[in-house]
Each structure stands twice: as structure tokens, then as C-alpha cells.
Amino acid sequence: MTRIQIGSELVYDVRQETVFLFNIAASQTDQQHIEQEVLTFDPDVSVESCQVGLEGNRLHRAVVLPCQLTVRYQATAALQPTVEQPSGVTETVTSQMPPEVLVYLNPSRYCESDLLARFAFEEFGSMERGYQRVQAICDWVYDHLDYTPGSTNASTTAADVLLQRTGVCRDYAHLAITLCRGVGIPARYVSGYAVNLQPPDFHGFFEAFLDGAWYLFDPTQLARTTGLVRIGTGRDAADTAFCTLNGDAVLSQKSVWANPESPSEEPTDQDESSAVSTS
Amino acid sequence: MTRIQIGSELVYDVRQETVFLFNIAASQTDQQHIEQEVLTFDPDVSVESCQVGLEGNRLHRAVVLPCQLTVRYQATAALQPTVEQPSGVTETVTSQMPPEVLVYLNPSRYCESDLLARFAFEEFGSMERGYQRVQAICDWVYDHLDYTPGSTNASTTAADVLLQRTGVCRDYAHLAITLCRGVGIPARYVSGYAVNLQPPDFHGFFEAFLDGAWYLFDPTQLARTTGLVRIGTGRDAADTAFCTLNGDAVLSQKSVWANPESPSEEPTDQDESSAVSTS
Amino acid sequence: MTRIQIGSELVYDVRQETVFLFNIAASQTDQQHIEQEVLTFDPDVSVESCQVGLEGNRLHRAVVLPCQLTVRYQATAALQPTVEQPSGVTETVTSQMPPEVLVYLNPSRYCESDLLARFAFEEFGSMERGYQRVQAICDWVYDHLDYTPGSTNASTTAADVLLQRTGVCRDYAHLAITLCRGVGIPARYVSGYAVNLQPPDFHGFFEAFLDGAWYLFDPTQLARTTGLVRIGTGRDAADTAFCTLNGDAVLSQKSVWANPESPSEEPTDQDESSAVSTS
Amino acid sequence: MTRIQIGSELVYDVRQETVFLFNIAASQTDQQHIEQEVLTFDPDVSVESCQVGLEGNRLHRAVVLPCQLTVRYQATAALQPTVEQPSGVTETVTSQMPPEVLVYLNPSRYCESDLLARFAFEEFGSMERGYQRVQAICDWVYDHLDYTPGSTNASTTAADVLLQRTGVCRDYAHLAITLCRGVGIPARYVSGYAVNLQPPDFHGFFEAFLDGAWYLFDPTQLARTTGLVRIGTGRDAADTAFCTLNGDAVLSQKSVWANPESPSEEPTDQDESSAVSTS
């Protein structure tokens, strides 16, 4: 088990009454226990907590009057991922997939797998089935994109990224998800806290459904999959915004952190090529 | 209560072993009872039935060897929609929306509400809140699009449709959904059988979340909302394809029908402007 | 006649040998005389001057070795635009258009008039023909877009702008051009210096072909058409970049100015609604 | 010299007065002589002939009242292409390009070279300069696209094609042009008649500017470049439509043919790898 201290602090200039919906609290899953957790709003407001969907997404909703709002989240997450040899992880054939994973084969806002299916099939269709195929997709994405902050925006899709060949973590994840779906592997987006991420920020990565479970991948190679703390899970980044607001407020400050509880617990001993699943 | 005889017959030329996933069976919901139902596959194959999600989507999965496959579905659906005066149906404010409807505010593959939010807000942002605002969106879509079979394809999105001003039922629904989400009203796609649809086919329409319930709308004005039998519910048409196949098979014939059990039950007495909800 | 002192200064950090192609010198046309002009490169390099096409575009090409390059252009432009009553300016019917203007009916990179033709026709197709119709298009663009620096980038097209409803001068011009072409009026992009532009910068506007001549329009309403000094003319901004470079150089400073020679010559007496043509 | 009998017959159902602009007559260039030519309109109408631009595009314009219109064009084209060893054809560096070819580096409606520049550079940027690099681009296009009639439409662009990996001759040409521009090689679209094209139709191919001349390429590999008769030349297919009409008319029949005058003149002896220029 690895214990990770995570947290974030967001400051908003609220100009009119605004409804905030935060998705910054770590998920509760069988393999990710939130041992202690503090969420504070300053000034103090009434906050509604809601758990949505089957993957443990936890939202916090608040109506805030004009003010300078500081939201601070701190928690300790205890991770017990399943770590396996990649070579033993096969693909689940379509006819055997649990019905609830089938929606993760559908195209979504930022992952137009319908448009890119032929490309995906040409590049990855004839590869051996299994974990290694998803790894090959991640490697292709890593090799063909330049990580370039500012090169994309909130409306950039996987098709855009495939053409322009630049992006940030969310774009890398979107393209890899799209290529997975294109060859018939269910894939979904995960937002989270990542140990040692430079510069520190919320991170975006993804999961592919293989061999009856969801396996984590980070095509940016910026963080180890054993050091990822899940916040939100969805079809793509449209489902996991850290804040959705309705009203008039502007984010003026953001800090995000994720540190192993003790250095010895730092996930340095992960075999580069191990297959990690947490849900 | 209205009883409707629905059905469809699909013939496929299956060239290689193919995994079929059908979404042609009517949903079971509190307000839509499937009283009797027959689904036949010829030749006979093993069919797995699965119910997915909260809205009663029912999928049928089968692995089929090369053959000419005929799939025939027949059912009687008993509808008990809630019918109200539109003027009494208000909008639910964001801060009061049930958490599970919030995903229907997110942009999706064919409904880029992020891109069209400003347009939606300009056109419909200052209107009085309530059912009538969604009706105004439907009227705008009806007035500004030409119903033109063949003018769009499987990758056409709401943004495309808003520019090109032509489409078919699915495009009308996608644009209306997108405009609803753009002004903060949760909206989702519904596929179904529709009484008196000309030419007969599967139909696409949508629901908007208002006043604590999902209300049906058909911006094509091709079918009465009281005569709609729900098959699938999803974020957009990406979630409700009547058939998804993995292998090699070609659809060679399709018939679809929906008839009131007795003419007297034909929903001719619906006040044009009544608000109808079935879920 | 109006005399305008124009100029620009561009500083580049040239990191490797780079081929520069500048389009910053004012055009020579029958109605725009460049009375005196100085173009300096510091450090001194060999500069080739070339006039391209029929509209007097003047390019300057230079091969520059690594250095800090300062390019300074200064000129006096004497304008003698033809100014008319809009009401007397009709449209030229397609069958009477000079063959060389026909390419300005074709869609171009940033002006997808094929995609927006139906929209253009719906909005402006039934209006009375003539200068006033182009003015109505400009007014529509002005009314429906928000001038928002940073909201668009070098790949933003008229279709994007029509959806997102924000842009800068080049986007305003692109959308207006596209709508003109959509209703059968040849239209083309003009880059230039503009008196009193705030903040000072190169400006983008357009011309429509009406009644046998090209008439100037600025849908941003940021500058008077009598105070525009033409640099480049083309199908859209793809043809009139102030600098195209091949190598490795970064723009580090840019100043642009345009001042009437004497205040009394400031074009303050232009009737708001006069029709102005300069080519 | 090769003599080719070319022609086309187009039948329109003209429902209202319509202005037609045809671009079906072969160009007159130094290396393509039109030895005899007949253009007939039935019923007889007044036809205006105009030569546009520097590449010899010849348009025919006519105003036609409601009728069934048959347009028939027949000509003998004598071709004297320059045929060279590809290995001797270098690229012209940017600093030496004639100014008038520079516009063919700009992105255009169907050739978004700005969007695909990075991709082009990654794939072809480090190759040896010269004819062989354009040939490599053509081979890449041929290898990665499936020639699929009906898979694209009039608004399909090079970026669309690069994603979806299917298209017809115009799409092949657009993608190849875009990749050439992306690595700094001027490229332009050519429409024409092609010997032995199956099925017979107007053809679309392209030219790249190399070593001081325009060289012909057909990335579909459907026709020999020595058997191509040029009709129109432009930035992309937007400039070379065989018919643009303004009014209400529908094409009901089209035949196109191109046959060597005598079988012995059939261009069967072209070395597969010869470099051919005709302008």
C-alpha cells in the first residue's frame, strides 16, 4: 500500500452569485481509500456533497455570493493497486464484455473514435491483442506528439491533436482513448493527482478495459501509474472538469500537490512495464 | 393509456463471424410497459439480453456465423405519459438539479454545447425560463433547418447542422439538445418507434430536464410526443445506435412500424402544446 | 486627397538563417500613391522587392543570418478614394462580372462560403440588391460578434467564428467575406494601416465587388474606410500575412502607426454611410 | 508529341433562368496546343468565352432559359510535355522562388497546409530534397488512402481525408498538395481529361513547383502523367469546378472521354519514374 498526501487550493474572484460544482475530491474505490480528508470553503458556505455514478466520482456543490472564495482540499489516499505482468493481460473480446463497459467504446466529445477508426485500425489493427497493444498506442502518442503547454484549448479534440501533433496531458489521453476505442478496446478518461508531476497541476490520464478490469495508462510518461490518485472518471475531459461554474467567477490562483507520505513509500520501485489497475 | 404495436425487421448479409449488439427492444420504464414481446433470430442463435444504465436501455448481443440473418422484433407497448400544461412547467435551477442529471449538461460527440454556448445564450438566454423556452428552441430548429434526407451522415454534429441548415431527425435532435445544454438545461437523446412516422423508420427525438422530470420533444414535428415509444436513451445518437457490429455484415433490408392498437387509441386528441414526460 | 503617414517597426530574434517575406509596404494603385517611402533593415541585408498580382501587392524578401533584426518601414500615402452615395451602388449580376473577379466567389481557407451559403441565403438572400446588402452583412457581423482579442488563432475560420461568436478584425472580415460570397457577391480580404486604430496594429478589412468596382468595408467599425491604407489584397488572411518566414526567428517587438499628415486632413468628415472604393 | 481526342457531354435540366460558368475546355499553353475544338450548346445560346489568369484557364459563360440543355465539347489536344530524369530535378529554395509561385505555398479551402505542416514536416521534413520527395508524398498518399467513391463530398478537405483515410481523385490531390506546401514546396490543383481513366470522368491531379518548373503528379496512380490534358489550374478544386451555376438547374447526364489519336501514340512507353512538366 502507498499513502499519498494530496491537496489543492483554488481561489476565485466571485462577482455575482455563482453555483460551483467541484470535482477535486479523490474517489472512494475498492483500491483507493480516502483515510482522512478536509474540504474547507472560506468564507464558509453550505456545501452539498454528492457521489455520482458507479466509479465513485464525488462532487461538491455550493452557491456562493460575491466574495473572494478560497477552496482548500486535503486528504490522505491509501492506494492498493493491482500490479501485474503485462504479458499476462489479454484483451476482452466484444462478445464477453460486461454491458456497462460498452459505452466506453462509443465516440465522445473529445474522442471522435468514429472518425479515427480507420486510422487506428491501420496502425494498430493487426497487432497482437493485449496490454501491449494499448502500450503501443501510448508509445505512438508519446512519440508523435510534442508536449506543448498553450498549444491546445478547451475545445481541442483527438482529431485536432492527431493533425496538429501537439498538446498537453488531456490531449494525450484523448488521443490514446480514441485510438483504443477505434480498435475495439473500451477506454475512459481519468482526472487525478499525480506524484512528482512537474509543474504540479491536476493530471489527466486514462484507463483501458482489458482482461476483465480497467488498467491505468499515462501516455505523457510524466507520472507513474502507481502514483496516480483518481478524482473523476468519465468518457473524456468533458466529464471531469475540476470546476464547473454557473454565474460569474474567475479563478485567480491554483495550487495542486501530491506527495508520498514517507519518502520510502515513493513509488520508485515500479517496474516500468507493470500493468496497474485500481478499479 | 395508449397501446402501440411496434416492431422492426432487419436483414443482414453476414460475411464473417460477427458480434451484433442490437438496441431495438423498447425500454421498460414506469410509464412504458412492454406487455408482450417477441424477438426472433433466423437462423436461431444464442442471444444474450442485458439491461444497461438507469433508463432501461435493453441490448441484445449475439455472435453470428456467416449467413443471411433476419432479426424480427414485435411488441406491445402500453404508454402512460404524464401530460401537463406547459405553462406550469418551470426550469430546475442548477443548484437544485439531481446530481445524476448533471452529465446531460456536458458536451458530447454530436452535441458540442461548449462551442455553441454563446450562440445559445444570445438567442435564448434572455427568454423566460420554463418549458416554453425549450419549445422556443425546438421551433427555432424547425424553422431554420430543412429536413433533407441524405444531407448528413454518421459523423455530422450539431455545429455542422447549425452551419449547413439541413438534416434529418437525429440532426434536429442534436441541435436542440446542444442549444438546451448551452443555456443550462440538461438534455438527452432518445431513439424510438413513432406512430405515423412517414416514411416509417426508427426515430430520434430528445428529452429536456425541467421541473424535476424529463420532458419529451420532437423538433422535427414529424410525430406526436404521446405516440413515441422509447428504445434507447443516451447523451446523443452515439449511445443509441440500433445496431453496432463487430465483424463483417451488411444491412440489406429494414422495416420499422408503430401502430396504435385500435384506431380509437390513436393519439389524435393531444393538445398540440401539452408537456409530455415518460421517465 | 488625404495624406497619411504610415509605418511599422518589427524586431526579430533570428536564431538560424531565415528567409523572410514581408508584406508591410503599402500598395501602389491608381487611388493610393506612395509619395515617399523608406524601408530599412538593420543589420543591412540584401532585400529583393517584388510586385505580385494585379492588386499591387509588394513583397520584400531577404535571407538573414542569426542576429537581432530590426525592420522599419515609413511612408506617406496619398489617398484619393472614390466616395459615393450608397444608394446609387447596385450589385453586378453574375453574367456581367468581369472574369477576373470570379475567383473571389470561390471558398477559401478561412472563408468557407460553400458551407455557409445556405445560412447566408436565408439571412440575406431576399434583401434588396446593392451596397446596402453588404452593409447589412457588416452590421449583422458587428451585432453578433464580440470583439475579443485572444479568442481566436491563426487557424480560426469564418465557420468557427459564426459558431463561437467572438473574434478580432481578421475574423470579422472573414465572416463578412464568406457571407457576401454566399449570396453571390465577390469579396476579398485587405490588410492595411488604419488611422486611429486602437490599439495600433495592422488592420484587416475587406472589399466587395459592386457595380463594377471594389468597395471597402470594415465590419469591426474600428476605422473609417477613408482612412485605410492598403498593404495586401487576397482571398483571405492566408494571402496577406505581414511576415512569412522560413527558418527560425521570433518576433519580439512590433509597432504600427498611421497618422494623417495634418489634423485638418483627418477623415472626420466622412459621411458614416458613404460608399468608398480605392481600386 | 501526343495527340489526344478529348471531349465531354453534359445535359442539364434547367428549371429557371440560370447563369452557367463552364470550365471544360482544355487550356492553351506552350506545351498543350488545342488544334481543333468544337463547343456546342443545344438549344443554341449566346456563349461568352473568357481566358482567366496566367495558366490559360478558359471559361465559357452563358445565360440559359428553362430548357433541357446539352453542352458538348470536343477537341484535339497536342501535348509536348518535357520529360526528364527525376534524379536531376531538385527543389527550388524559398529565397529563389519566382514571386508568382509563392501563393501556392498558402493554405487554401481544401488544403489546410497550416494545420498539417507539423505532420508533413515529421513525415517528409528530413528527406532528401527534390522530385523524389514529392514522389514519396504521392506514394504515402496512395498507400494510406483507400480509393472509395462516395466516401467524401464537396466540402471534404485534406485534413478530413488524412483522418478518414478514404477519398477520390480530388481528395488524393488535395492531401498531396497540402503535404507539399507543408514542407515548403509550392503545389497547385489541376483538373483535366485523362487517357484510359476508369471509369471515365473528369480527373483531378496536381503540380508541384520544382527546379524552376511545374511538374505533374497523379497520386491516385489511375492515369499516366503524359496522358493528362489540362483544363483548369488553381489553388484547389474550389478553383476548377467543371460547372458553376447560379439559378436552378440539375445535371442529368455526363460523359467524358480522352483517347489517343492513334493507338501507337498511346503513352505506354512512359518510364514509370519520369518527371513530366507541361507548364
mmCIF file of C-alpha atoms in Angstrom, chain D residues 59-273:
data_model
loop_
_atom_site.group_PDB
_atom_site.id
_atom_site.type_symbol
_atom_site.label_atom_id
_atom_site.label_comp_id
_atom_site.label_asym_id
_atom_site.label_seq_id
_atom_site.Cartn_x
_atom_site.Cartn_y
_atom_site.Cartn_z
ATOM 1 C CA LEU D 59 -14.234 29.666 -69.059
ATOM 2 C CA HIS D 60 -17.478 29.722 -71.013
ATOM 3 C CA ARG D 61 -20.374 31.675 -69.610
ATOM 4 C CA ALA D 62 -23.956 31.535 -70.775
ATOM 5 C CA VAL D 63 -27.351 32.629 -69.526
ATOM 6 C CA VAL D 64 -29.878 29.884 -70.207
ATOM 7 C CA LEU D 65 -33.666 29.960 -70.020
ATOM 8 C CA PRO D 66 -35.658 26.922 -68.857
ATOM 9 C CA CYS D 67 -34.997 24.005 -71.185
ATOM 10 C CA GLN D 68 -33.085 20.767 -71.438
ATOM 11 C CA LEU D 69 -29.566 21.967 -72.154
ATOM 12 C CA THR D 70 -26.933 19.796 -73.829
ATOM 13 C CA VAL D 71 -23.371 21.075 -73.810
ATOM 14 C CA ARG D 72 -20.892 19.188 -75.929
ATOM 15 C CA TYR D 73 -17.171 19.841 -76.102
ATOM 16 C CA GLN D 74 -14.754 18.083 -78.475
ATOM 17 C CA ALA D 75 -11.141 18.879 -79.144
ATOM 18 C CA THR D 76 -7.803 17.540 -80.222
ATOM 19 C CA ALA D 77 -5.016 18.363 -77.833
ATOM 20 C CA ALA D 78 -1.400 18.059 -78.928
ATOM 21 C CA LEU D 79 0.852 17.539 -75.928
ATOM 22 C CA GLN D 80 4.567 18.167 -75.850
ATOM 23 C CA PRO D 81 5.463 17.648 -72.229
ATOM 24 C CA THR D 82 9.005 17.986 -71.058
ATOM 25 C CA VAL D 83 10.090 14.596 -69.788
ATOM 26 C CA GLU D 84 13.136 14.302 -67.593
ATOM 27 C CA GLN D 85 15.023 12.022 -65.287
ATOM 28 C CA PRO D 86 13.575 12.555 -61.782
ATOM 29 C CA SER D 87 17.011 12.328 -60.250
ATOM 30 C CA GLY D 88 18.016 15.563 -61.945
ATOM 31 C CA VAL D 89 15.050 17.569 -60.670
ATOM 32 C CA THR D 90 15.938 19.455 -57.494
ATOM 33 C CA GLU D 91 13.803 21.699 -55.304
ATOM 34 C CA THR D 92 13.825 25.457 -55.662
ATOM 35 C CA VAL D 93 14.767 27.089 -52.367
ATOM 36 C CA THR D 94 12.318 29.648 -50.963
ATOM 37 C CA SER D 95 14.669 32.532 -51.490
ATOM 38 C CA GLN D 96 14.877 31.761 -55.225
ATOM 39 C CA MET D 97 11.217 31.072 -55.978
ATOM 40 C CA PRO D 98 9.606 33.364 -58.524
ATOM 41 C CA PRO D 99 7.225 35.643 -56.601
ATOM 42 C CA GLU D 100 4.178 34.449 -58.555
ATOM 43 C CA VAL D 101 4.510 30.881 -57.273
ATOM 44 C CA LEU D 102 4.510 31.950 -53.616
ATOM 45 C CA VAL D 103 0.697 31.952 -53.338
ATOM 46 C CA TYR D 104 0.826 28.217 -53.951
ATOM 47 C CA LEU D 105 2.503 27.854 -50.572
ATOM 48 C CA ASN D 106 -0.531 29.392 -48.848
ATOM 49 C CA PRO D 107 -3.237 27.219 -47.333
ATOM 50 C CA SER D 108 -6.475 27.098 -49.297
ATOM 51 C CA ARG D 109 -10.054 25.921 -48.813
ATOM 52 C CA TYR D 110 -9.416 22.222 -49.204
ATOM 53 C CA CYS D 111 -5.685 22.215 -48.449
ATOM 54 C CA GLU D 112 -5.116 23.359 -44.856
ATOM 55 C CA SER D 113 -1.337 23.279 -45.027
ATOM 56 C CA ASP D 114 -1.173 25.413 -41.872
ATOM 57 C CA LEU D 115 -2.877 22.642 -39.897
ATOM 58 C CA LEU D 116 -0.857 19.812 -41.404
ATOM 59 C CA ALA D 117 2.563 21.466 -41.557
ATOM 60 C CA ARG D 118 3.886 19.724 -38.487
ATOM 61 C CA PHE D 119 2.690 16.359 -39.680
ATOM 62 C CA ALA D 120 4.190 16.972 -43.117
ATOM 63 C CA PHE D 121 7.457 18.034 -41.571
ATOM 64 C CA GLU D 122 7.616 14.979 -39.320
ATOM 65 C CA GLU D 123 6.992 12.574 -42.160
ATOM 66 C CA PHE D 124 8.829 14.250 -45.029
ATOM 67 C CA GLY D 125 10.907 17.032 -43.498
ATOM 68 C CA SER D 126 14.165 15.164 -43.302
ATOM 69 C CA MET D 127 14.031 13.534 -46.729
ATOM 70 C CA GLU D 128 16.421 14.457 -49.464
ATOM 71 C CA ARG D 129 15.158 17.455 -51.398
ATOM 72 C CA GLY D 130 13.897 17.083 -54.951
ATOM 73 C CA TYR D 131 11.387 15.379 -57.223
ATOM 74 C CA GLN D 132 11.739 12.187 -55.236
ATOM 75 C CA ARG D 133 10.393 13.893 -52.129
ATOM 76 C CA VAL D 134 7.158 14.803 -53.916
ATOM 77 C CA GLN D 135 7.056 11.276 -55.273
ATOM 78 C CA ALA D 136 7.398 9.996 -51.697
ATOM 79 C CA ILE D 137 4.461 12.182 -50.669
ATOM 80 C CA CYS D 138 2.386 10.766 -53.534
ATOM 81 C CA ASP D 139 3.340 7.232 -52.569
ATOM 82 C CA TRP D 140 2.412 7.879 -48.950
ATOM 83 C CA VAL D 141 -0.978 9.218 -50.029
ATOM 84 C CA TYR D 142 -1.523 6.252 -52.325
ATOM 85 C CA ASP D 143 -0.515 3.773 -49.628
ATOM 86 C CA HIS D 144 -2.584 5.305 -46.826
ATOM 87 C CA LEU D 145 -5.842 6.128 -48.580
ATOM 88 C CA ASP D 146 -8.461 3.784 -49.969
ATOM 89 C CA TYR D 147 -9.961 4.959 -53.236
ATOM 90 C CA THR D 148 -13.648 4.876 -52.307
ATOM 91 C CA PRO D 149 -16.219 6.672 -54.466
ATOM 92 C CA GLY D 150 -18.918 8.216 -52.300
ATOM 93 C CA SER D 151 -16.780 8.428 -49.178
ATOM 94 C CA THR D 152 -16.266 12.177 -49.499
ATOM 95 C CA ASN D 153 -18.255 15.157 -50.685
ATOM 96 C CA ALA D 154 -17.811 18.676 -51.968
ATOM 97 C CA SER D 155 -16.788 20.027 -48.572
ATOM 98 C CA THR D 156 -14.210 17.363 -47.704
ATOM 99 C CA THR D 157 -10.756 18.780 -47.024
ATOM 100 C CA ALA D 158 -7.236 17.370 -46.855
ATOM 101 C CA ALA D 159 -7.433 17.273 -43.057
ATOM 102 C CA ASP D 160 -10.662 15.253 -43.248
ATOM 103 C CA VAL D 161 -9.037 12.865 -45.680
ATOM 104 C CA LEU D 162 -5.916 12.452 -43.577
ATOM 105 C CA LEU D 163 -8.162 11.385 -40.699
ATOM 106 C CA GLN D 164 -10.658 9.208 -42.511
ATOM 107 C CA ARG D 165 -8.190 7.644 -44.950
ATOM 108 C CA THR D 166 -10.563 7.380 -47.904
ATOM 109 C CA GLY D 167 -11.356 9.564 -50.878
ATOM 110 C CA VAL D 168 -11.404 10.004 -54.629
ATOM 111 C CA CYS D 169 -9.005 11.695 -57.064
ATOM 112 C CA ARG D 170 -9.674 15.215 -55.853
ATOM 113 C CA ASP D 171 -9.061 14.163 -52.250
ATOM 114 C CA TYR D 172 -5.814 12.406 -53.138
ATOM 115 C CA ALA D 173 -4.624 15.538 -54.907
ATOM 116 C CA HIS D 174 -5.698 17.802 -52.037
ATOM 117 C CA LEU D 175 -3.817 15.782 -49.466
ATOM 118 C CA ALA D 176 -0.674 15.590 -51.576
ATOM 119 C CA ILE D 177 -0.803 19.343 -52.296
ATOM 120 C CA THR D 178 -1.212 20.055 -48.601
ATOM 121 C CA LEU D 179 1.747 17.907 -47.619
ATOM 122 C CA CYS D 180 3.908 19.546 -50.298
ATOM 123 C CA ARG D 181 3.019 23.029 -49.072
ATOM 124 C CA GLY D 182 3.627 21.825 -45.542
ATOM 125 C CA VAL D 183 7.277 21.129 -46.333
ATOM 126 C CA GLY D 184 7.682 24.309 -48.354
ATOM 127 C CA ILE D 185 7.034 23.090 -51.905
ATOM 128 C CA PRO D 186 4.531 25.176 -53.908
ATOM 129 C CA ALA D 187 1.737 22.951 -55.202
ATOM 130 C CA ARG D 188 -1.495 23.519 -57.112
ATOM 131 C CA TYR D 189 -4.517 21.633 -58.349
ATOM 132 C CA VAL D 190 -5.152 20.689 -61.971
ATOM 133 C CA SER D 191 -8.388 19.382 -63.429
ATOM 134 C CA GLY D 192 -8.290 17.604 -66.732
ATOM 135 C CA TYR D 193 -9.031 14.849 -69.150
ATOM 136 C CA ALA D 194 -7.059 11.643 -68.576
ATOM 137 C CA VAL D 195 -6.380 8.883 -71.078
ATOM 138 C CA ASN D 196 -7.649 5.465 -70.012
ATOM 139 C CA LEU D 197 -9.286 6.689 -66.815
ATOM 140 C CA GLN D 198 -11.677 4.047 -65.487
ATOM 141 C CA PRO D 199 -14.488 4.856 -65.039
ATOM 142 C CA PRO D 200 -14.228 7.787 -67.472
ATOM 143 C CA ASP D 201 -14.761 11.160 -65.783
ATOM 144 C CA PHE D 202 -13.066 14.473 -65.289
ATOM 145 C CA HIS D 203 -9.851 13.846 -63.391
ATOM 146 C CA GLY D 204 -8.086 15.768 -60.623
ATOM 147 C CA PHE D 205 -4.330 15.730 -60.089
ATOM 148 C CA PHE D 206 -1.687 18.301 -59.168
ATOM 149 C CA GLU D 207 1.551 20.089 -59.928
ATOM 150 C CA ALA D 208 4.488 20.815 -57.674
ATOM 151 C CA PHE D 209 6.979 23.578 -58.357
ATOM 152 C CA LEU D 210 10.476 22.095 -58.537
ATOM 153 C CA ASP D 211 13.680 23.268 -60.144
ATOM 154 C CA GLY D 212 12.043 26.246 -61.795
ATOM 155 C CA ALA D 213 9.067 24.451 -63.369
ATOM 156 C CA TRP D 214 5.713 22.860 -62.537
ATOM 157 C CA TYR D 215 5.806 19.049 -62.522
ATOM 158 C CA LEU D 216 2.709 16.868 -62.837
ATOM 159 C CA PHE D 217 1.764 14.153 -60.342
ATOM 160 C CA ASP D 218 -1.203 11.840 -60.025
ATOM 161 C CA PRO D 219 -1.222 10.276 -56.557
ATOM 162 C CA THR D 220 -4.158 8.016 -57.467
ATOM 163 C CA GLN D 221 -1.919 6.191 -59.987
ATOM 164 C CA LEU D 222 -5.022 5.970 -62.188
ATOM 165 C CA ALA D 223 -3.534 7.809 -65.147
ATOM 166 C CA ARG D 224 -0.149 8.433 -66.688
ATOM 167 C CA THR D 225 1.039 11.990 -66.359
ATOM 168 C CA THR D 226 1.987 12.050 -70.059
ATOM 169 C CA GLY D 227 -1.657 11.406 -70.939
ATOM 170 C CA LEU D 228 -3.181 14.248 -68.936
ATOM 171 C CA VAL D 229 -4.872 17.137 -70.749
ATOM 172 C CA ARG D 230 -5.127 20.226 -68.584
ATOM 173 C CA ILE D 231 -8.442 22.039 -68.190
ATOM 174 C CA GLY D 232 -8.166 24.271 -65.144
ATOM 175 C CA THR D 233 -5.373 25.197 -62.765
ATOM 176 C CA GLY D 234 -5.952 26.627 -59.308
ATOM 177 C CA ARG D 235 -5.200 26.502 -55.621
ATOM 178 C CA ASP D 236 -7.502 23.534 -55.149
ATOM 179 C CA ALA D 237 -10.733 22.101 -56.531
ATOM 180 C CA ALA D 238 -12.573 25.259 -55.456
ATOM 181 C CA ASP D 239 -10.992 26.986 -58.456
ATOM 182 C CA THR D 240 -11.624 24.352 -61.080
ATOM 183 C CA ALA D 241 -15.238 23.174 -60.871
ATOM 184 C CA PHE D 242 -16.290 21.992 -64.339
ATOM 185 C CA CYS D 243 -19.541 23.891 -63.874
ATOM 186 C CA THR D 244 -20.638 26.638 -61.510
ATOM 187 C CA LEU D 245 -24.227 27.641 -61.814
ATOM 188 C CA ASN D 246 -26.356 30.398 -60.472
ATOM 189 C CA GLY D 247 -30.036 29.727 -60.838
ATOM 190 C CA ASP D 248 -31.846 26.400 -60.837
ATOM 191 C CA ALA D 249 -30.548 23.549 -62.962
ATOM 192 C CA VAL D 250 -29.729 19.913 -62.362
ATOM 193 C CA LEU D 251 -27.138 17.795 -64.137
ATOM 194 C CA SER D 252 -28.885 14.734 -65.522
ATOM 195 C CA GLN D 253 -26.155 13.180 -67.685
ATOM 196 C CA LYS D 254 -22.406 13.372 -68.006
ATOM 197 C CA SER D 255 -19.976 11.637 -70.352
ATOM 198 C CA VAL D 256 -16.267 12.336 -70.554
ATOM 199 C CA TRP D 257 -13.696 10.790 -72.865
ATOM 200 C CA ALA D 258 -9.996 11.008 -73.736
ATOM 201 C CA ASN D 259 -8.420 8.796 -76.394
ATOM 202 C CA PRO D 260 -5.033 8.913 -78.105
ATOM 203 C CA GLU D 261 -5.482 9.781 -81.771
ATOM 204 C CA SER D 262 -3.861 6.545 -82.858
ATOM 205 C CA PRO D 263 -3.136 3.571 -80.643
ATOM 206 C CA SER D 264 0.543 3.871 -81.485
ATOM 207 C CA GLU D 265 0.532 7.246 -79.783
ATOM 208 C CA GLU D 266 -0.790 5.794 -76.594
ATOM 209 C CA PRO D 267 1.578 6.859 -73.888
ATOM 210 C CA THR D 268 2.518 3.309 -72.958
ATOM 211 C CA ASP D 269 6.202 3.846 -73.164
ATOM 212 C CA GLN D 270 6.452 6.324 -70.346
ATOM 213 C CA ASP D 271 9.089 5.324 -67.905
ATOM 214 C CA GLU D 272 7.141 4.915 -64.684
ATOM 215 C CA SER D 273 9.519 7.226 -62.968
#
